[in-house]
XYZ file of C-alpha atoms in Angstrom:
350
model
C 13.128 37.321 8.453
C 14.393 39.077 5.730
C 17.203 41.816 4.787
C 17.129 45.440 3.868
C 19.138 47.955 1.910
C 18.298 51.406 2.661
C 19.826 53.768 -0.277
C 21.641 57.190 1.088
C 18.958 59.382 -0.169
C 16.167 57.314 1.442
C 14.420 55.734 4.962
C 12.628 53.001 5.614
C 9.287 53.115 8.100
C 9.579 49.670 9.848
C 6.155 48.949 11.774
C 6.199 46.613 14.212
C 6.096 44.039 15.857
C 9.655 43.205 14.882
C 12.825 43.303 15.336
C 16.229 44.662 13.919
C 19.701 43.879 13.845
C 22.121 46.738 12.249
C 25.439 44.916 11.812
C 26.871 48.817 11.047
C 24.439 50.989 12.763
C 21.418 52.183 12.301
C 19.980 55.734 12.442
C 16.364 56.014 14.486
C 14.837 58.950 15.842
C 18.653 60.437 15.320
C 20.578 58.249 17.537
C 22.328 55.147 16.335
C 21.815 51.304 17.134
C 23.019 48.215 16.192
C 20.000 46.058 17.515
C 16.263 47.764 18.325
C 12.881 45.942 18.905
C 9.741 47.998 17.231
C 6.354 47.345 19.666
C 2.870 46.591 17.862
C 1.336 49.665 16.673
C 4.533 51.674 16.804
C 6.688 53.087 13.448
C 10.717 53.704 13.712
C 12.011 55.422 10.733
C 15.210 54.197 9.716
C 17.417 56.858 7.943
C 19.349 55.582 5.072
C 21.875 54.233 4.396
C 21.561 51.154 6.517
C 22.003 47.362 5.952
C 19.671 45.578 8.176
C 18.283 42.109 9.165
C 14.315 42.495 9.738
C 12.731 39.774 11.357
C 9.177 40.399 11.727
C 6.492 43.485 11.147
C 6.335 45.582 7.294
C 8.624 47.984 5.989
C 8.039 50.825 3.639
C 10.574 52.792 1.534
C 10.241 56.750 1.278
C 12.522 59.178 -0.500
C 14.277 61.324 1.943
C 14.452 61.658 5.903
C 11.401 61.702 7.818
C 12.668 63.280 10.443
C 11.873 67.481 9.746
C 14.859 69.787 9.386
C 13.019 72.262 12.081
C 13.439 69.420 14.470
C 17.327 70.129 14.617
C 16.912 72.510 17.808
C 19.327 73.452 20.001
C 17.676 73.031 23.253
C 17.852 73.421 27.753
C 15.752 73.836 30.435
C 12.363 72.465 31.303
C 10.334 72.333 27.235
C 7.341 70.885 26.696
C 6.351 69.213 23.001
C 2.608 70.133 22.531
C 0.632 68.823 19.433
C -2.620 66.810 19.155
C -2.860 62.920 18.889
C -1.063 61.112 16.101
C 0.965 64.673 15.340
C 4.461 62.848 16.335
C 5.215 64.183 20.062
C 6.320 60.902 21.279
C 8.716 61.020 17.786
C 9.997 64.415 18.672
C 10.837 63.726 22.487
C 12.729 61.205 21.354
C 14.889 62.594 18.158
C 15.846 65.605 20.701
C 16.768 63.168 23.564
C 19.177 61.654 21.434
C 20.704 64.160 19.827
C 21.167 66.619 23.532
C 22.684 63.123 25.541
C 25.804 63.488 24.167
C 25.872 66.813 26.339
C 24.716 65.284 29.621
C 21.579 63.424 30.968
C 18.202 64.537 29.788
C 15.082 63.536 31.123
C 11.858 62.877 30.081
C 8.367 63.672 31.812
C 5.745 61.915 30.083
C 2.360 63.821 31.137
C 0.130 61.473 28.040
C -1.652 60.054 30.485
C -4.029 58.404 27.407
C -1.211 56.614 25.307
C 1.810 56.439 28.367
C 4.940 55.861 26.807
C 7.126 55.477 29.879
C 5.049 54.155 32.834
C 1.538 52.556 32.623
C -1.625 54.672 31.468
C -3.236 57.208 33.941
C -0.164 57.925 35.749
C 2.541 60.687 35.188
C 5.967 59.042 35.117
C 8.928 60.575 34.555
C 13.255 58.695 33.838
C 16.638 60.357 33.143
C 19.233 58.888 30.857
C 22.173 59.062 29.311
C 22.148 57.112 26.479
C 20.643 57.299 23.250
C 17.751 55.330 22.824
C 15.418 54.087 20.103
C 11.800 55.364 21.915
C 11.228 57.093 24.830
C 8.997 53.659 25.714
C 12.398 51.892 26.356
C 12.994 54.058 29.374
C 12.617 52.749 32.866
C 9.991 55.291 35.113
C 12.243 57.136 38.246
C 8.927 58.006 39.568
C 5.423 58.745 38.884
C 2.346 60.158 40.282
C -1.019 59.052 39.463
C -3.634 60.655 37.962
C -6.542 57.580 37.980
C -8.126 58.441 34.874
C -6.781 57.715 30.872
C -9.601 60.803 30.222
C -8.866 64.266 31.716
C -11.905 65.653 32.155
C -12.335 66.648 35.467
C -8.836 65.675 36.537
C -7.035 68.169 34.770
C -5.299 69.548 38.432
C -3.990 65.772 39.038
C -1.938 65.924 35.897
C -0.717 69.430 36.938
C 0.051 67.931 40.381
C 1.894 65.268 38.467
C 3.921 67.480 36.195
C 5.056 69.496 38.829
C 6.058 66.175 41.755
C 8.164 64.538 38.450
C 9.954 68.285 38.017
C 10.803 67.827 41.609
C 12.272 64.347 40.993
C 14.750 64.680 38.184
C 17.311 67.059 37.424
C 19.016 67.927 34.050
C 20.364 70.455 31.408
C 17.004 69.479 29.334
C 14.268 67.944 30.471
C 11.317 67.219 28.306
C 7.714 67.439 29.042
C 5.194 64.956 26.594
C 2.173 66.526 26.881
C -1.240 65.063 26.371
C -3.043 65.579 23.062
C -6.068 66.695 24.282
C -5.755 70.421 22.526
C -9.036 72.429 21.879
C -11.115 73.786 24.340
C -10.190 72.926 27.740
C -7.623 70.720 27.247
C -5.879 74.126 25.125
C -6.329 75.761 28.085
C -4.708 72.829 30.957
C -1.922 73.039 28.209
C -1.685 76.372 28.709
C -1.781 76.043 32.660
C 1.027 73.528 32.569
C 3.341 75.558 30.700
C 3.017 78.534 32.926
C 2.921 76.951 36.198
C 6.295 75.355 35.166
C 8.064 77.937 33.369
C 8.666 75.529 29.901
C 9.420 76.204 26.538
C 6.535 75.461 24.145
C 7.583 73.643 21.005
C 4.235 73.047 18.788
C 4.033 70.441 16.139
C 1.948 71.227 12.972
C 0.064 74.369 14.754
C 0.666 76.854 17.157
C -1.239 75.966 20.025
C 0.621 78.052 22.518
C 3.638 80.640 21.867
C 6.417 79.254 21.231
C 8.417 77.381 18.504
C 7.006 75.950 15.918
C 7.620 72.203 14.338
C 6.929 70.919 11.370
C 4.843 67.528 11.798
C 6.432 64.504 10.143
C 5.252 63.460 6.867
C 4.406 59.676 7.595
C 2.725 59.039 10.438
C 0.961 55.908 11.969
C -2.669 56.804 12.486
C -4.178 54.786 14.801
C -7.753 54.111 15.767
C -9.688 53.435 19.245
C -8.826 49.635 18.920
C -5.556 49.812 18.420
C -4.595 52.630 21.051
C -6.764 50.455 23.618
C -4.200 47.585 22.983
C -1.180 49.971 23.204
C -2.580 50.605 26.564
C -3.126 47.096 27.483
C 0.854 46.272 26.439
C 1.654 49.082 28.554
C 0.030 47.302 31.386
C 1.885 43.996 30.912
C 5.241 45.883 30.735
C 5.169 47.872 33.840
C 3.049 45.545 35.701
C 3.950 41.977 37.630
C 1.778 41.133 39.916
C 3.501 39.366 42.500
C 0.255 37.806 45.181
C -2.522 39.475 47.387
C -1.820 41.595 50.323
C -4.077 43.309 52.832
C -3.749 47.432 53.443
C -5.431 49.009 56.438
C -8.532 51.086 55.444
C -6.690 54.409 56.022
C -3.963 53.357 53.472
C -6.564 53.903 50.718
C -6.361 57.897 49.199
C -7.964 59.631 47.586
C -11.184 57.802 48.503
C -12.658 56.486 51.709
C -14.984 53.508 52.183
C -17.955 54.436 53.340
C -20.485 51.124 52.215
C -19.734 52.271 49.255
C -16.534 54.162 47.463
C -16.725 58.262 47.913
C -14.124 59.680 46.013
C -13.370 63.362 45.440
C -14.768 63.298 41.647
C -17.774 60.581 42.663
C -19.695 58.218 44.565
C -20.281 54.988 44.052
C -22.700 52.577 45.759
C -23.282 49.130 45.159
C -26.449 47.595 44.222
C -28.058 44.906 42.324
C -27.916 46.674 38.731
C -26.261 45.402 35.406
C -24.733 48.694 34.532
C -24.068 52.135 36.427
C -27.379 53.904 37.015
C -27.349 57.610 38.253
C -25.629 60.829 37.235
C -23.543 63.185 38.121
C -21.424 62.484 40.883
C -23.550 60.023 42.157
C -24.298 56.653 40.693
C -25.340 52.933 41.867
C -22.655 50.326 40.098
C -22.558 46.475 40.167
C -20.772 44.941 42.688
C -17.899 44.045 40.564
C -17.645 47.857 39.682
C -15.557 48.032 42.949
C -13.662 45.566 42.223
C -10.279 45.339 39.731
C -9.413 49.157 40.403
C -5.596 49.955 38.832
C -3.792 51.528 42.215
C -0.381 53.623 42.273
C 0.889 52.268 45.834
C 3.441 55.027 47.321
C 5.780 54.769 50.130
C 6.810 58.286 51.674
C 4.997 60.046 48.866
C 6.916 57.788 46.057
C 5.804 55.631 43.638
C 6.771 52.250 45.189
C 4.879 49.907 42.536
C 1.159 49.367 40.899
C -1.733 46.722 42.305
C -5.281 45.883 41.535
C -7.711 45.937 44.394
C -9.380 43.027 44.633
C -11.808 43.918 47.975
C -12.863 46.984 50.120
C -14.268 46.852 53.092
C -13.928 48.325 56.663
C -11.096 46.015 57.689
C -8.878 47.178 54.950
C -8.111 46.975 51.490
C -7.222 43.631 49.795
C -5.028 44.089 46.354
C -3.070 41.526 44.133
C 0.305 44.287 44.053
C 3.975 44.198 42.921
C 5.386 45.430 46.252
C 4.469 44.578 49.827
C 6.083 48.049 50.804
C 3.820 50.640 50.974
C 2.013 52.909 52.836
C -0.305 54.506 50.433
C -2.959 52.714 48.017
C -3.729 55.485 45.688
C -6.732 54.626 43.068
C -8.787 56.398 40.623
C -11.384 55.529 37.882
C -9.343 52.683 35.527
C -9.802 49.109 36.223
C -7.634 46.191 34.400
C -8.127 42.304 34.901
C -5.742 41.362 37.156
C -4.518 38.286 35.614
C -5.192 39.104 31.491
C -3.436 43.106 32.439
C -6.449 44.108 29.769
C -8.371 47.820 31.125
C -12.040 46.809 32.388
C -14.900 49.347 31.688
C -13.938 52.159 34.317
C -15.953 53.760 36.947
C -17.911 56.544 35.541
C-alpha cells in the first residue's frame, strides 16, 4: 500500500490489480470517486490533482490529461464508438457516460463480443445507469443475446441480431454502442452494416473508419497481447458466471442446434469419433467426444436472457447443463467452451 500525490498539471495511469481510496475525490474517465477497484490488465487514468491511497498494482506519472480534448462531445441518440483493438473504445464509452448522466440515464450496448466488458464473452449485453462510474465493466447486464463465438467470422448477422434485441431493451437520451475491433475487410464492412441498420452516430478513434466524427486516440494506452486478453476473458467468466448445480432440459430446449448423434448447428456439424483432435473441413468435421462437452450456453426464458450454463451431456433425452438458473426455456449454445468448475475457455468447436 502506498500513497500518491498527483500535481494539478499531471495524471497518474494506475494498472491494476489494485485498489484506490480518494479521501477528496478522484477524477477517472471524467467522473469522480472516492473509492474504485482497477481489474488485472486494465489502466484508469487518474486526473490530477488527487491525494490517494494505492494498495496494490503500478502507477505511472504523465504530464497532462490523458483524456483528449475532442472527447468533450456533446452527445444523444443511439452512437456507436468504432476504432480497432487497443485504440481506447472501452475508455471513450466510459468518459462520455459519465459526463451525459448528469442529464439522465444513458445506456451502454457492448457489441465486443472478443474482450466483453459488461456481460461474459460471445454474448451482446447491454445496462442503463445513472450514475457515474469508473468502467463500463462495473455495470450490471439488463439483457443480452448471444452470439456463441469470441471470433466473428461467419457470425457477423448474430451480432447484428444482438445489437438490434439490446436497442429494443433499453431506452435513453444516449445510448452507446461498443463496437468490436475487428475493422478491415469484412469486419469494416459488418461495422458499416451495424451503423446503418440502426441509424447511430459514428464516432471513430484514431481513423476514420466510417463517416462520422472523428476522435483523437489517447496517448497511453495498455497494449495487450493474446495471453493476457485470454485471461481478461477468463475473469469475465468468473464475474458473470455462478454455477449453481446440474439440471436436465428437454431436447427441444436446445437452439440453434439439434442433436442428431452428433451436434448440427447452422454454421457446422460435428460428429463424434475416436480422434485426438477435430479432423474434417468445412462445415463438417469428426471431434473427440469431449468436444461436445463443456459448451458456454445463454439460457433464455420468453426470449430473455435468464442466466449462462455449461452443458455437460447431449443426448436424445435432453440436455444436461451445470447452469445459474433453473428457469428457462431456451438453451442457446454456440462454438465457446469453458471448464465448468476453473470458468477458464476450452479450445472451441471449429
Amino acid at each position: 500500500m502506498f500513497s500518491l500525490e498527483v500535481p494539478p498539471d499531471g495524471s497518474a495511469l494506475l494498472r491494476g490489480p489494485s485498489r484506490a481510496e480518494c479521501p477528496d475525490g478522484c477524477k477517472v474517465f471524467g467522473g469522480y470517486f472516492k473509492s474504485f477497484s482497477v481489474p488485472p490488465h486494465k489502466q484508469y487514468p487518474v486526473e490530477g490533482p488527487a491525494s490517494l491511497v494505492v494498495d496494490g498494482g503500478s502507477v505511472a506519472f504523465v504530464r497532462g490529461s490523458p483524456i483528449p480534448d475532442d472527447w468533450k462531445l456533446s452527445l444523444e441518440g443511439v452512437v456507436a464508438i468504432v476504432g480497432p483493438t487497443d485504440s481506447g473504445k472501452s475508455g471513450l464509452s466510459t468518459y462520455l457516460l459519465n459526463v451525459h448522466v448528469d442529464r439522465g440515464k444513458v445506456c451502454v450496448v457492448d457489441a465486443d463480443v472478443g474482450q466483453s466488458d459488461i456481460g461474459p464473452p460471445g454474448f451482446v449485453s447491454c445496462a442503463c445507469t445513472s450514475e457515474q462510474v469508473p468502467h463500463i465493466s462495473e455495470l450490471r447486464p439488463l439483457d443480452g443475446y448471444y452470439v456463441g463465438s469470441v471470433n466473428l467470422q461467419g457470425v457477423e448477422e448474430l451480432l447484428l441480431a444482438g445489437v438490434v434485441r439490446c436497442l429494443k431493451r433499453v431506452a435513453a437520451p444516449l445510448v452507446l454502442i461498443n463496437t468490436p475491433g475487428w475493422t478491415t475487410g469484412r469486419g469494416a464492412q459488418l461495422l458499416r452494416a451495424l451503423v446503418d441498420a440502426v441509424e447511430a452516430r459514428a464516432i471513430n478513434i484514431g481513423e476514420r473508419i466510417l463517416p462520422g466524427l472523428l476522435a483523437s486516440r489517447p496517448s497511453y494506452i495498455y497494449p495487450r497481447g493474446p495471453q493476457e486478453r485470454k485471461e481478461l476473458r477468463n475473469l469475465a467468466y468468473r464475474r458473470h458466471i455462478s454455477l449453481k448445480g446440474e439440471v436436465t432440459a428437454p431436447i427441444d430446449a436446445l437452439s440453434p442446434c439439434r442433436w442428431e448423434g452428433g451436434l448440427i448447428c447452422p454454421w457446422g456439424r460435428y460428429m463424434p469419433g475416436d480422434v485426438e483432435k477435430p479432423e474434417g473441413r468445412g462445415r463438417e468435421y469428426v471431434v473427440p467426444r469431449s468436444y461436445l462437452r463443456h459448451i458456454l450456453a445463454g439460457l433464455f426464458k420468453g426470449g430473455k436472457l435468464a442466466g449462462y450454463g455449461v452443458v455437460e451431456r447431449i443426448s436424445e433425452e435432453g440436455v444436461s447443463l451445470y447452469a445459474t438458473t433453473e428457469d428457462f426455456d431456451e438453451v442457446r449454445i454456440g462454438r465457446i467452451r469453458v471448464h465448468p468448475e476453473k470458468l477458464e475457455e476450452l479450445e472451441p468447436l471449429p
